[in-house]
Tab-separated table of C-alpha atoms in Angstrom:
chain	number	residue	atom	x	y	z
A	1	MET	CA	0.281	0.264	0.003
A	2	GLY	CA	1.422	3.307	-0.981
A	3	TRP	CA	1.447	6.539	0.769
A	4	ARG	CA	-1.534	8.611	0.473
A	5	TYR	CA	-1.386	12.944	0.915
A	6	ARG	CA	-4.855	14.618	1.374
A	7	LYS	CA	-5.651	18.063	2.844
A	8	SER	CA	-8.865	19.898	2.757
A	9	ALA	CA	-10.346	23.659	3.785
A	10	LYS	CA	-13.386	24.196	4.504
A	11	ALA	CA	-15.805	27.353	4.660
A	12	GLY	CA	-19.261	26.617	5.129
A	13	PRO	CA	-20.675	24.141	2.731
A	14	PHE	CA	-17.944	24.521	0.642
A	15	ARG	CA	-14.563	22.206	0.741
A	16	LEU	CA	-11.475	22.509	-1.207
A	17	ASN	CA	-9.556	19.206	-1.092
A	18	PHE	CA	-5.782	19.222	-1.905
A	19	SER	CA	-4.346	15.718	-2.761
A	20	LYS	CA	-1.312	14.149	-5.142
A	21	SER	CA	-3.143	14.335	-7.544
A	22	GLY	CA	-4.656	17.857	-7.704
A	23	ILE	CA	-7.100	20.105	-6.518
A	24	GLY	CA	-10.909	19.301	-6.137
A	25	TYR	CA	-13.599	20.795	-4.236
A	26	SER	CA	-17.078	20.067	-3.015
A	27	VAL	CA	-20.063	21.936	-2.837
A	28	GLY	CA	-23.114	20.810	0.502
A	29	SER	CA	-23.897	19.280	3.259
A	30	LYS	CA	-23.751	16.195	5.064
A	31	ARG	CA	-27.225	15.061	3.561
A	32	TYR	CA	-25.868	15.750	0.270
A	33	ARG	CA	-23.091	16.729	-1.719
A	34	VAL	CA	-21.654	17.338	-5.101
A	35	THR	CA	-17.641	16.494	-5.678
A	36	LYS	CA	-15.515	17.111	-8.307
A	37	THR	CA	-12.315	15.216	-7.926
A	38	ALA	CA	-8.822	16.448	-8.409
A	39	LYS	CA	-8.996	13.444	-11.353
A	40	GLY	CA	-11.936	15.092	-13.141
A	41	THR	CA	-15.114	13.153	-12.171
A	42	VAL	CA	-18.538	14.119	-10.400
A	43	ARG	CA	-19.770	12.293	-7.090
A	44	GLU	CA	-22.943	13.008	-5.593
A	45	THR	CA	-23.524	11.641	-2.513
A	46	VAL	CA	-26.476	11.037	-0.587
A	47	THR	CA	-27.080	10.267	2.681
A	48	LEU	CA	-30.238	9.607	5.042
A	49	PRO	CA	-30.187	9.536	8.469
A	50	GLY	CA	-28.851	6.066	10.480
A	51	GLY	CA	-26.185	6.808	7.858
A	52	LEU	CA	-27.661	4.632	4.579
A	53	SER	CA	-26.495	6.255	1.695
A	54	HIS	CA	-26.569	6.430	-2.254
A	55	VAL	CA	-23.450	7.713	-4.330
A	56	THR	CA	-23.161	8.372	-7.969
A	57	GLU	CA	-19.751	8.698	-9.811
A	58	HIS	CA	-19.090	9.537	-13.440
A	59	LYS	CA	-16.215	10.983	-15.546
A	60	ILE	CA	-16.714	14.265	-17.738
A	61	GLY	CA	-14.927	15.870	-20.112
A	62	ASN	CA	-12.925	14.762	-23.025
A	63	GLY	CA	-11.141	12.349	-21.876
A	64	ALA	CA	-12.047	8.838	-23.744
A	65	LYS	CA	-13.081	9.942	-27.219
A	66	ASN	CA	-15.578	6.607	-27.983
A	67	SER	CA	-19.089	6.927	-30.124
A	68	ALA	CA	-21.413	5.838	-26.860
A	69	PRO	CA	-24.244	7.603	-26.929
A	70	GLN	CA	-24.679	9.859	-23.481
A	71	ARG	CA	-26.356	9.243	-21.324
A	72	ARG	CA	-29.603	11.229	-20.565
A	73	PRO	CA	-29.538	12.840	-17.138
A	74	ARG	CA	-31.081	11.817	-14.286
A	75	PHE	CA	-33.568	13.433	-12.856
A	76	ARG	CA	-36.196	10.128	-11.600
A	77	ALA	CA	-33.093	9.200	-9.350
A	78	LYS	CA	-33.115	13.000	-8.125
A	79	ILE	CA	-36.908	13.164	-7.069
A	80	VAL	CA	-37.114	9.501	-5.467
A	81	TRP	CA	-34.275	10.866	-3.267
A	82	GLY	CA	-36.041	14.106	-3.023
A	83	VAL	CA	-39.150	12.020	-1.831
A	84	LEU	CA	-37.363	9.919	0.325
A	85	LEU	CA	-35.526	12.644	2.020
A	86	LEU	CA	-38.795	14.833	2.833
A	87	ILE	CA	-39.796	11.509	4.293
A	88	SER	CA	-37.029	10.885	6.378
A	89	GLY	CA	-37.019	14.108	7.415
A	90	ALA	CA	-40.488	14.425	8.901
A	91	ALA	CA	-40.497	11.005	10.592
A	92	TYR	CA	-36.872	12.542	12.085
A	93	GLY	CA	-38.548	15.497	13.564
A	94	VAL	CA	-39.744	14.333	17.124
A	95	LYS	CA	-35.802	13.513	18.066
A	96	ASP	CA	-34.067	16.436	16.162
A	97	PRO	CA	-35.631	19.045	14.776
A	98	GLU	CA	-33.295	21.176	13.039
A	99	THR	CA	-31.632	17.988	11.583
A	100	ALA	CA	-35.021	17.148	10.127
A	101	TRP	CA	-35.590	20.688	8.396
A	102	LEU	CA	-32.033	20.292	6.901
A	103	THR	CA	-32.982	16.889	5.568
A	104	CYS	CA	-36.575	18.285	4.009
A	105	LEU	CA	-34.700	21.101	2.763
A	106	VAL	CA	-32.590	19.465	1.036
A	107	GLY	CA	-35.399	16.113	-0.732
A	108	ALA	CA	-36.906	19.444	-1.853
A	109	ALA	CA	-33.821	20.883	-3.655
A	110	LEU	CA	-33.576	17.613	-5.162
A	111	ILE	CA	-36.884	17.476	-5.751
A	112	GLY	CA	-36.328	20.638	-7.393
A	113	TRP	CA	-33.713	19.875	-9.573
A	114	GLY	CA	-34.999	17.180	-10.938
A	115	VAL	CA	-37.938	18.419	-11.948
A	116	TYR	CA	-35.909	20.964	-13.682
A	117	ILE	CA	-34.305	18.980	-15.322
A	118	ARG	CA	-37.026	16.790	-17.063
A	119	ARG	CA	-38.566	20.278	-17.807
A	120	LYS	CA	-35.291	21.156	-19.863
A	121	LEU	CA	-35.365	17.669	-21.643
A	122	LYS	CA	-38.655	17.956	-22.465
A	123	ASN	CA	-38.687	21.468	-24.277
A	124	PRO	CA	-34.865	21.798	-25.082
A	125	GLU	CA	-35.287	24.596	-28.145
A	126	ARG	CA	-37.659	26.456	-25.327
A	127	PRO	CA	-36.061	30.131	-24.169
A	128	VAL	CA	-35.429	31.136	-20.679
A	129	ALA	CA	-36.450	34.504	-21.064
A	130	GLU	CA	-37.279	36.622	-24.072
A	131	THR	CA	-36.940	40.935	-24.611
A	132	SER	CA	-38.698	42.836	-26.906
A	133	ASP	CA	-36.846	46.084	-28.511
A	134	GLU	CA	-40.295	47.953	-29.280
A	135	ASP	CA	-39.679	50.355	-26.221
A	136	GLU	CA	-36.730	51.698	-27.935
């Protein structure tokens, strides 16, 4: 087994990770965190109260050029995890209201993100905002 080096600096929900392979960063709470590693992979981690967690990791960029079709964003997984977090936050609310509130907040954010991605996939040509020059 080889030697490893890792140091991190934390500022609120942001964390910079320094390692032998480079600098990575992550954003989020202990319930939901998105990490970009120094090697270029992106990792999404969702943790439920009690320690159960789910990790999704994928490579981004032009690392390997292949003709495989690009995967669709996983909006269903975000919505399902969001609902699970809302339910677990509501059930956990009796023991620790602050943790329950944060869990519900992260769950609601995941649901919103999943719905946003789904709408974007259904209407890719829909303009975000239209401006008119008639007043000038």
